[in-house]
Coordinates of C-alpha atoms and ligand atoms in Angstrom, one line a residue:
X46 CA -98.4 -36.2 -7.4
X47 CA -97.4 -36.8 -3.9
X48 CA -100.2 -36.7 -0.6
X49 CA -101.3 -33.3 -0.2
X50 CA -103.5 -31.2 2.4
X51 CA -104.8 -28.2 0.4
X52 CA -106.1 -25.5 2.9
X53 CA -106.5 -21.5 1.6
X54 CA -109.3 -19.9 3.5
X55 CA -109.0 -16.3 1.9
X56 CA -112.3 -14.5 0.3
X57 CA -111.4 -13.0 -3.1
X58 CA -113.3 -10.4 -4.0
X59 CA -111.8 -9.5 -7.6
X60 CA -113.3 -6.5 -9.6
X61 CA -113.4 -3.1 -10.6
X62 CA -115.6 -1.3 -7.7
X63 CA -114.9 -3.9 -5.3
X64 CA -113.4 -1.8 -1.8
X65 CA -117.1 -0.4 -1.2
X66 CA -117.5 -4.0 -0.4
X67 CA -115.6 -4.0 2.8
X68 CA -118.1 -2.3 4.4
X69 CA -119.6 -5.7 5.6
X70 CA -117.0 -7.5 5.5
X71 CA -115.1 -5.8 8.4
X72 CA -116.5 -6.2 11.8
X73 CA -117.9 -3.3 13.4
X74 CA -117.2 -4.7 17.1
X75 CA -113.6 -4.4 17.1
X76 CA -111.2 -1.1 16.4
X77 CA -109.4 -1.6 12.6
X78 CA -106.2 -0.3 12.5
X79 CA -105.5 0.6 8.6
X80 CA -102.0 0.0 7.3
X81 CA -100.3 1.1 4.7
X82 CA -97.2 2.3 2.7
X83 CA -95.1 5.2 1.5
X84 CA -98.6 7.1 0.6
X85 CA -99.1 5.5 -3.0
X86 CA -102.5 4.6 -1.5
X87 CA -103.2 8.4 -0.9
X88 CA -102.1 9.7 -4.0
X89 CA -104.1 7.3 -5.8
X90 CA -107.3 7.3 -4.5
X91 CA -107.4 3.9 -2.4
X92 CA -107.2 5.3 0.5
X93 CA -110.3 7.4 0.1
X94 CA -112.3 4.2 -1.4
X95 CA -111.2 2.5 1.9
X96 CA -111.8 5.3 4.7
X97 CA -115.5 5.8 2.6
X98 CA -116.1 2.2 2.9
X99 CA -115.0 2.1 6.7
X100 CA -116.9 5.5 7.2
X101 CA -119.1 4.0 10.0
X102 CA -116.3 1.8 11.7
X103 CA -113.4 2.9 14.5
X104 CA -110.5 2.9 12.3
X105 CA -106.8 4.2 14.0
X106 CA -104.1 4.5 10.9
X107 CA -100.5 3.6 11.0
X108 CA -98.8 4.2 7.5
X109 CA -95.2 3.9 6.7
X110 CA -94.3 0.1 6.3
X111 CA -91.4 0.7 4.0
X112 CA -91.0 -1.7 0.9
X113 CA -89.6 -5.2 2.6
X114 CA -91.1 -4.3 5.8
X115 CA -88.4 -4.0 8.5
X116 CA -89.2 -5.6 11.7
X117 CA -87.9 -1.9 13.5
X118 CA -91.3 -0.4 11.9
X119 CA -93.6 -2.6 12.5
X120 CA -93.1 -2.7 16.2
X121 CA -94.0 0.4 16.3
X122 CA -97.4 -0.6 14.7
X123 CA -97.5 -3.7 17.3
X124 CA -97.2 -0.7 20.2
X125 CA -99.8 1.4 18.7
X126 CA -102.2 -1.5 18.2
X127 CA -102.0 -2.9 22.1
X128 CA -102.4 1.1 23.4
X129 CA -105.0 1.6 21.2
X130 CA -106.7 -1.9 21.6
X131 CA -107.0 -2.8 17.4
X132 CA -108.9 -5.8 17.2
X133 CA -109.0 -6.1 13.6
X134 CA -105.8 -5.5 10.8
X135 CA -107.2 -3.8 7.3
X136 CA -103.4 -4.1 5.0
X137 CA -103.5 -1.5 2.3
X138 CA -101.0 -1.4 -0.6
X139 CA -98.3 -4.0 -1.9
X140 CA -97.1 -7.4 -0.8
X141 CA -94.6 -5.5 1.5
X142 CA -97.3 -4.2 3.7
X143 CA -99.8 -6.7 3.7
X144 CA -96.4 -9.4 4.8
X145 CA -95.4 -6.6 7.2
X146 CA -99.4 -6.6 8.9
X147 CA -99.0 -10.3 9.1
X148 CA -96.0 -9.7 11.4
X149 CA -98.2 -7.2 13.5
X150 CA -100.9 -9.7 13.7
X151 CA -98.7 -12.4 14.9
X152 CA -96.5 -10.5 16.6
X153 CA -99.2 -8.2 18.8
X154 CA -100.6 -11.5 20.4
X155 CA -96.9 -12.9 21.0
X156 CA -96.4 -12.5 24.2
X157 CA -93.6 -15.2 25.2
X158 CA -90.5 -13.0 24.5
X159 CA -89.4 -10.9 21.6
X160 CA -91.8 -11.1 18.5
X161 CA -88.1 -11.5 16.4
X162 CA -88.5 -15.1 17.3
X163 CA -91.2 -16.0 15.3
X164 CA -89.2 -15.3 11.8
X165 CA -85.6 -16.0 13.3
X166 CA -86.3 -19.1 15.0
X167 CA -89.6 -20.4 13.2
X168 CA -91.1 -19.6 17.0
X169 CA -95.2 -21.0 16.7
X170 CA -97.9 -18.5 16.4
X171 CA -100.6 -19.9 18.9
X172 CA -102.4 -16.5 18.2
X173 CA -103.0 -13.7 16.2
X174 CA -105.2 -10.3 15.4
X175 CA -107.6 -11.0 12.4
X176 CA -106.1 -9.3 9.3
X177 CA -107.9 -8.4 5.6
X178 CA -106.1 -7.0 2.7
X179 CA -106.8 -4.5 -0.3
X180 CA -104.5 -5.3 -2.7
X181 CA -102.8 -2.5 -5.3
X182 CA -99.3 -4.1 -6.2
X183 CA -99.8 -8.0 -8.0
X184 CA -96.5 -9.4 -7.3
X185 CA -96.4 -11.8 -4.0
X186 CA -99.4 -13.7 -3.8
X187 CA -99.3 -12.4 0.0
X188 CA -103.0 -11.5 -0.4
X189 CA -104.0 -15.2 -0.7
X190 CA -101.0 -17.3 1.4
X191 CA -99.9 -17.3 4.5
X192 CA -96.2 -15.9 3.9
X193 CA -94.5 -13.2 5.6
X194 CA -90.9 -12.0 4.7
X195 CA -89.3 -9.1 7.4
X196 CA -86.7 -7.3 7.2
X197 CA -84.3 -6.3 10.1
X198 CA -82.0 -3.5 10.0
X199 CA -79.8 -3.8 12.2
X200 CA -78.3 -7.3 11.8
X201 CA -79.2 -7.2 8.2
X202 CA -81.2 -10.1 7.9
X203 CA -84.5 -10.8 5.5
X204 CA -86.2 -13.8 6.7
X205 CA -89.8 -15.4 6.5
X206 CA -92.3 -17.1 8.5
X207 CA -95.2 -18.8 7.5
X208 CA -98.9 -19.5 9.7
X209 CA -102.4 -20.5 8.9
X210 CA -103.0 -17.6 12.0
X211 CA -101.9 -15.4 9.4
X212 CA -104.2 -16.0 6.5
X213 CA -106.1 -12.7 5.3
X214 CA -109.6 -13.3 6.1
X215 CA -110.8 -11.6 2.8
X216 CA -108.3 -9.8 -0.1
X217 CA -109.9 -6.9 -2.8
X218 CA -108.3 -7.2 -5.6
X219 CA -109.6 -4.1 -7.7
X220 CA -107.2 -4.2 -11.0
X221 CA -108.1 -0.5 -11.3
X222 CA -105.7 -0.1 -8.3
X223 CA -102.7 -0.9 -10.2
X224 CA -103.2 1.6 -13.0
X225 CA -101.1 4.1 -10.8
X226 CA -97.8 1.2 -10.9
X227 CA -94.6 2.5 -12.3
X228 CA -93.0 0.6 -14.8
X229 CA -90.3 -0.2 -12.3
X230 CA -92.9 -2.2 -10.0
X231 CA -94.8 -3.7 -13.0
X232 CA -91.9 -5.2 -13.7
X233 CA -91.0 -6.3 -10.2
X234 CA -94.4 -8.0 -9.8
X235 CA -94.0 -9.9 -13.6
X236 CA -90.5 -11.1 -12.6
X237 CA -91.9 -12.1 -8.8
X238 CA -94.7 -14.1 -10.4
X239 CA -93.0 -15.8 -12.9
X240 CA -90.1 -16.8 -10.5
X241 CA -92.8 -17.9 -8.1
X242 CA -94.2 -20.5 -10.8
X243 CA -90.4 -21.4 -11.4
X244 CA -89.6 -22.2 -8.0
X245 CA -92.6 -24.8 -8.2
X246 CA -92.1 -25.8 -12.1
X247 CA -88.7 -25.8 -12.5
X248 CA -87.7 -28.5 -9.9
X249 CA -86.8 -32.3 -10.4
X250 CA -90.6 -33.2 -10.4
X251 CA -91.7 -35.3 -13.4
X252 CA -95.3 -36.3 -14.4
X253 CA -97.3 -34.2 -13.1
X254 CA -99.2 -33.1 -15.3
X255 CA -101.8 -31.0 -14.4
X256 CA -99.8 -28.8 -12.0
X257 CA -97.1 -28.6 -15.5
X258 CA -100.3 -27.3 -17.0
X259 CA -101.5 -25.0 -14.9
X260 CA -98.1 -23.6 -14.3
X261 CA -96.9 -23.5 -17.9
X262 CA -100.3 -21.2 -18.4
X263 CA -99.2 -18.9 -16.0
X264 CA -95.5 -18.7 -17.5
X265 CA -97.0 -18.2 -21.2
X266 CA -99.6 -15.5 -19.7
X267 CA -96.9 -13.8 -18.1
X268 CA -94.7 -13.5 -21.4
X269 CA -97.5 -12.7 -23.4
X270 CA -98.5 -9.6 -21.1
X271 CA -95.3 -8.3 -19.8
X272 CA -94.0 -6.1 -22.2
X273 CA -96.9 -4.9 -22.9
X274 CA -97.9 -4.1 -19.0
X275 CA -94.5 -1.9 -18.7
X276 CA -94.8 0.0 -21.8
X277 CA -98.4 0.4 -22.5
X278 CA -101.1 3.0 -21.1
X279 CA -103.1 1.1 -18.5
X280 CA -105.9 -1.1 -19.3
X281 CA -108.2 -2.9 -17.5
X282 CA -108.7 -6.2 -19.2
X283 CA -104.5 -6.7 -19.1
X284 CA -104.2 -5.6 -15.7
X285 CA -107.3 -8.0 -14.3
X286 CA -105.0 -10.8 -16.4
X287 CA -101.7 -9.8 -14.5
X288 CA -103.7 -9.6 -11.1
X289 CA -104.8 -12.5 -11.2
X290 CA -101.7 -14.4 -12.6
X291 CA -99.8 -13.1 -10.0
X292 CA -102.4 -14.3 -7.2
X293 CA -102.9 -17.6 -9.2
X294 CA -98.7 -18.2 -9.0
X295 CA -98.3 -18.1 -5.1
X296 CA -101.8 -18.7 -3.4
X297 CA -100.0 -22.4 -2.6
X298 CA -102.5 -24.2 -5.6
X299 CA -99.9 -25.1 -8.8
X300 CA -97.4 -26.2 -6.0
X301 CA -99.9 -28.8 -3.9
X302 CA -98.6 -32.0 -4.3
X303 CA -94.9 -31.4 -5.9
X304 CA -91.8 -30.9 -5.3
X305 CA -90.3 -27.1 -4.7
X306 CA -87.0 -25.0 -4.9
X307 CA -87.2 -21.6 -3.6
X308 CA -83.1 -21.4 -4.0
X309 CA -83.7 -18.2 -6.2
X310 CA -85.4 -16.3 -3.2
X311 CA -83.1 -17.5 -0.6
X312 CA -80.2 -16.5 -2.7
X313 CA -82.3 -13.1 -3.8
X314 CA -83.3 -11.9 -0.4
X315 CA -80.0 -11.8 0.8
X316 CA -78.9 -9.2 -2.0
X317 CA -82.1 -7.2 -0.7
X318 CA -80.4 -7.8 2.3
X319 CA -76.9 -6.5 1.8
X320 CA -77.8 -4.3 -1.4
X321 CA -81.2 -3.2 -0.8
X322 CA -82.6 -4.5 -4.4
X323 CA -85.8 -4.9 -5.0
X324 CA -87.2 -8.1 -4.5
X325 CA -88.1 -9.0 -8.4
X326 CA -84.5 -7.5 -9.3
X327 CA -83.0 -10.1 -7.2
X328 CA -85.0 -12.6 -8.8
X329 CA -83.9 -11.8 -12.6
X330 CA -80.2 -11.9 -11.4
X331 CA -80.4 -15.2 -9.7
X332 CA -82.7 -17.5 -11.3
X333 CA -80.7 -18.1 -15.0
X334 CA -77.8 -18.7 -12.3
X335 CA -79.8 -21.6 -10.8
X336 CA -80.9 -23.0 -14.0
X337 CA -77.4 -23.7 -15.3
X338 CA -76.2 -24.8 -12.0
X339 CA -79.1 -27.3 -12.2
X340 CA -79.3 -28.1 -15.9
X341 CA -78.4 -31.3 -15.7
X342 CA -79.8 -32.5 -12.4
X343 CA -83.0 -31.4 -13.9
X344 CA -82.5 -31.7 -17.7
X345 CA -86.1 -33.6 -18.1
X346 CA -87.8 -31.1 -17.1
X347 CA -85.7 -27.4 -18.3
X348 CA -86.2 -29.6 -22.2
X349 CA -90.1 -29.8 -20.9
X350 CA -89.8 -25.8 -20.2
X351 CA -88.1 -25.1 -23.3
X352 CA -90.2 -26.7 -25.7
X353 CA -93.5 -26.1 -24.0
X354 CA -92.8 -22.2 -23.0
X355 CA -90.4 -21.0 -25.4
X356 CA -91.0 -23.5 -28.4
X357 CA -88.1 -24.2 -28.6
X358 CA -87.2 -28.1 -30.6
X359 CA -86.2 -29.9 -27.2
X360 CA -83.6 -32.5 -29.8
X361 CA -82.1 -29.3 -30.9
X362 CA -78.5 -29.3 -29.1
X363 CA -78.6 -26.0 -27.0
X364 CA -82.3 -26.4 -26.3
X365 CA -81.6 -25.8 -22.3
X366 CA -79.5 -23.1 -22.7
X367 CA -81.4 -21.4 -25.4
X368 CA -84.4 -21.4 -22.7
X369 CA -82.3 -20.4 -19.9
X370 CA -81.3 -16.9 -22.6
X371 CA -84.8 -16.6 -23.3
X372 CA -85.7 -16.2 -19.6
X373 CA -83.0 -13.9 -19.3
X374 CA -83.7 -11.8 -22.1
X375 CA -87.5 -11.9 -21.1
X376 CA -86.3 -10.4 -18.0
X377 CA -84.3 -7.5 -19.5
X378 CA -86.9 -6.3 -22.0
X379 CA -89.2 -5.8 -18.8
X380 CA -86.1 -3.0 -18.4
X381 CA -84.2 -4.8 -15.0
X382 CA -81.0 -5.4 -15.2
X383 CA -80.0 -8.9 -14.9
X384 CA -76.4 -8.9 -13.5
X385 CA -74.8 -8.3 -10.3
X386 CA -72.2 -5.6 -11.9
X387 CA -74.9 -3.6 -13.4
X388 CA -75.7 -3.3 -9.9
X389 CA -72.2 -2.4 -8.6
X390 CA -72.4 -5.6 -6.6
X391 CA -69.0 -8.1 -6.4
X392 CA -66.9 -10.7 -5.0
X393 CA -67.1 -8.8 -1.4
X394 CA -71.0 -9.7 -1.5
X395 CA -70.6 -12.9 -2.8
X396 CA -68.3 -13.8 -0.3
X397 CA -70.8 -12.4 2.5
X398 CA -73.7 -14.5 1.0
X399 CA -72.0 -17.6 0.8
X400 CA -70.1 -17.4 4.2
X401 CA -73.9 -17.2 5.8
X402 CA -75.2 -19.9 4.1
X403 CA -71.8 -22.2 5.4
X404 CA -72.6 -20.4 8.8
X405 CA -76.4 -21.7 8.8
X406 CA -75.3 -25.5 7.2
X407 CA -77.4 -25.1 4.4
X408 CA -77.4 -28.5 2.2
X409 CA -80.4 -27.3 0.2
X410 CA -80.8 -23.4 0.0
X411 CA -84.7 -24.1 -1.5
X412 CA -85.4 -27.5 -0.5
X413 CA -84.0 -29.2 -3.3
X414 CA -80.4 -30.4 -2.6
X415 CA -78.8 -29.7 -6.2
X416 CA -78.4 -26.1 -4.8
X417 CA -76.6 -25.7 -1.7
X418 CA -74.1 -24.1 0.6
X419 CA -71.1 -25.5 -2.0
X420 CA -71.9 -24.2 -5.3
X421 CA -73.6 -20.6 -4.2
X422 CA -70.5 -19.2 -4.6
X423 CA -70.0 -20.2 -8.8
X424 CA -73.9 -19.4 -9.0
X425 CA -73.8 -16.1 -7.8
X426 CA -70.0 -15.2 -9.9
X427 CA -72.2 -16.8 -12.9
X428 CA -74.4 -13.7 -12.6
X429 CA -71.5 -11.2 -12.0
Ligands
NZQ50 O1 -95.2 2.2 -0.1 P1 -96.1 2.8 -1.1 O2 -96.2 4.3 -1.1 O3 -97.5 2.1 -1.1 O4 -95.4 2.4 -2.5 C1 -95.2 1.1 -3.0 C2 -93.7 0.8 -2.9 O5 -92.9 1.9 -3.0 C3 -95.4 1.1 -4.4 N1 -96.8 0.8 -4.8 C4 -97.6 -0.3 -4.4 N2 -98.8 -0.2 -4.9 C5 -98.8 0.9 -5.8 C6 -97.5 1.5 -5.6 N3 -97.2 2.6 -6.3 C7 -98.1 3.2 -7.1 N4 -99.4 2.6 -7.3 C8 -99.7 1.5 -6.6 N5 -100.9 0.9 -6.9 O6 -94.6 0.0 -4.9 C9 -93.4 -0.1 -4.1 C10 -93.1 -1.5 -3.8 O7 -94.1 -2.1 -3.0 P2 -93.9 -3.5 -2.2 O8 -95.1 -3.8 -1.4 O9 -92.6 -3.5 -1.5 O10 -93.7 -4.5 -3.4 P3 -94.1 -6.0 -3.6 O11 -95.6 -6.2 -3.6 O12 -93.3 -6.5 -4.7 O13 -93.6 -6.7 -2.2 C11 -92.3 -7.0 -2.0 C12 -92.1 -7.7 -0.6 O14 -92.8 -8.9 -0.6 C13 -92.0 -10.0 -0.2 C14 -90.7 -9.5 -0.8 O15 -89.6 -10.2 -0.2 C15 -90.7 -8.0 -0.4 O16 -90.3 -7.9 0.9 N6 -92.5 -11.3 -0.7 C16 -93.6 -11.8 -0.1 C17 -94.1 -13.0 -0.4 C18 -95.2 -13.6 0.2 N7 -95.8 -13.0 1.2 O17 -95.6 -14.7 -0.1 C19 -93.4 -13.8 -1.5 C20 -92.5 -13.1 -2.3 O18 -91.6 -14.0 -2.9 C21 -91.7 -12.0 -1.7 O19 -90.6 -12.5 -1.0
ZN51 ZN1 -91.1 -13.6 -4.7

């Protein structure tokens, strides 16, 4: 393993019963300003755990952060939180809120020029309103990094920014919350985690063993529970698994120290882009894509994957590509379709995608230059 600082400041508080304890968490010196979704959170009972739990605070409410969070809505929020002097962020509801309150935070105390600067340009965040999260969609891992992903309509762009500012001081993660998911966003948040570990595992990285390990875990965990997540009455004991999975995949721990390729999200946010897919969608389409691209750049370690996740006999001659189907068909019996015609999606997209990434001079679309600029465009007619 290579140097690494490890820094991850959030307070878990994991549990069935868990909101009430945001009582003392959240300051009583400073106005909260809840956020939240569509309404899932009303409809559901978390929002009523929440507002009982805040019952003796000064809490303002600014609901509607649509699913990835466009940068149009949330400066909306940023306006209502300066009028109404919010000193304190409470995030309530899926990764798309708790990434869009991130932005408020950063972007309410941004006061050099337009708050768009700080995901288009990487623009530093000197400052930023305290924020806490209550977590009901495991997916992201937003409620324990320090990632944001926004959206903006009008130029059609997804794009991410990352800050220590932003940290969540404390995340709830009540499994119980979750028992209200479609199958739909069950499977969107199995796909999400399980790319996440990818995009960390699946890289040119050799030897290292205990981030393999811990990684590999999550991937078998993940397999084990999916199906049974989508098609099975809710339960607690799977549900508290999947949470905590899902955290455990992106809360920056199984990638300390090695190398990473987050080519599948860059490729994947720009279909959410263009298209509007959900995030995890994206995800299923893309990744098989990448791993044939890279099969034999990183052969060591997709015969490593094979044998380890999918027991597959790595000496067997199609071990790679049998692991590569596997994924694929793991994907599709979580019910998402994995390929861009399903989704009514062609050569005019593919064209748009890859004339952006020639645009920006991307040599490495994840960080990892076996996936670039020059073979996006065979990837993505791969997955047609
Ligand atoms: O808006 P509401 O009404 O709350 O409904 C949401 C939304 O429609 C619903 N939902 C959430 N919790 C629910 C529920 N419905 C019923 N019961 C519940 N308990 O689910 C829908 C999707 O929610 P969303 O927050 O958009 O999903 P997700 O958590 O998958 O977040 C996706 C966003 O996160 C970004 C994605 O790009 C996308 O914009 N990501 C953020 C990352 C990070 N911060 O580190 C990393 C990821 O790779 C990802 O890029
Ligand atoms: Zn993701």
């Amino acid at each position: 393993m290579e140097n690494f600082d490890y820094y991850n400041p959030v307070q878990v508080l994991f549990g069935k019963g868990k909101i009430a304890a945001i009582e003392q968490l959240v300051p009583r010196d400073a106005k909260v300003m809840l956020t939240y979704g569509g309404g899932s959170i009303k409809r559901n009972g978390v929002h009523e755990q929440v507002t009982r739990a805040l019952r003796h605070h000064d809490v303002t409410e600014f609901g509607g952060i649509e699913p990835n969070p466009r940068y149009e809505t949330l400066m909306k929020a940023v306006e209502q939180a300066r009028r109404e002097e919010v000193g304190y962020l409470l995030a309530v509801g899926g990764g798309s809120v708790i990434d869009g309150t991130k932005f408020i935070a950063a972007a309410a105390r941004y006061r050099d020029g337009d708050p768009w600067e700080i995901v288009s340009r990487g623009a530093r965040v000197d400052d930023a309103l305290p924020l806490a999260s209550v977590l009901t969609l495991p997916a992201t891992g937003s409620e324990m990094n320090s990632n944001s992903v926004i959206t903006r309509e009008k130029t059609r762009e997804k794009l991410s920014f990352s800050s220590r500012r932003v940290f969540p001081r404390f995340s709830v993660l009540d499994p119980e919350t979750t028992f209200s998911l479609p199958p739909r966003q069950l499977a969107n948040g199995v796909i999400d985690a399980f790319v996440h570990v990818m995009e960390q595992y699946y890289t040119t990285g050799t030897g290292d063993a205990i981030q393999d390990r811990f990684a590999e875990g999550i991937l078998e965990t993940l397999i084990e529970l999916g199906p049974r997540l989508v098609n099975e009455q809710p339960e607690y004991a799977s549900r508290a698994t999947f949470t905590w999975a899902a955290t455990m995949a992106l809360n920056g721990l199984i990638g300390c120290g090695v190398p990473q390729d987050w080519s599948s999200h860059h490729v994947g946010h720009e279909l959410t882009a263009f298209h509007g897919l959900d995030h995890g969608v994206t995800l299923a389409i893309v990744l098989p894509g990448i791993m044939h691209a890279t099969a034999a750049s990183r052969r060591g370690k997709l015969l490593q994957y094979a044998a380890r996740v999918w027991n597959i006999d790595p000496a067997s001659p199609r071990a790679g590509e049998l692991a590569i189907e596997r994924t694929e068909e793991f994907f599709r019996s979580l019910g998402v379709k994995t390929r861009l015609s399903e989704h009514g999606i062609g050569m005019e997209t593919i064209e748009r995608i890859v004339n952006r990434f020639r645009e920006r001079g991307e040599s490495a679309l994840g960080g990892i230059p076996d996936v670039h600029a020059g073979n996006a465009r065979e990837i993505l007619v791969s997955r047609l």
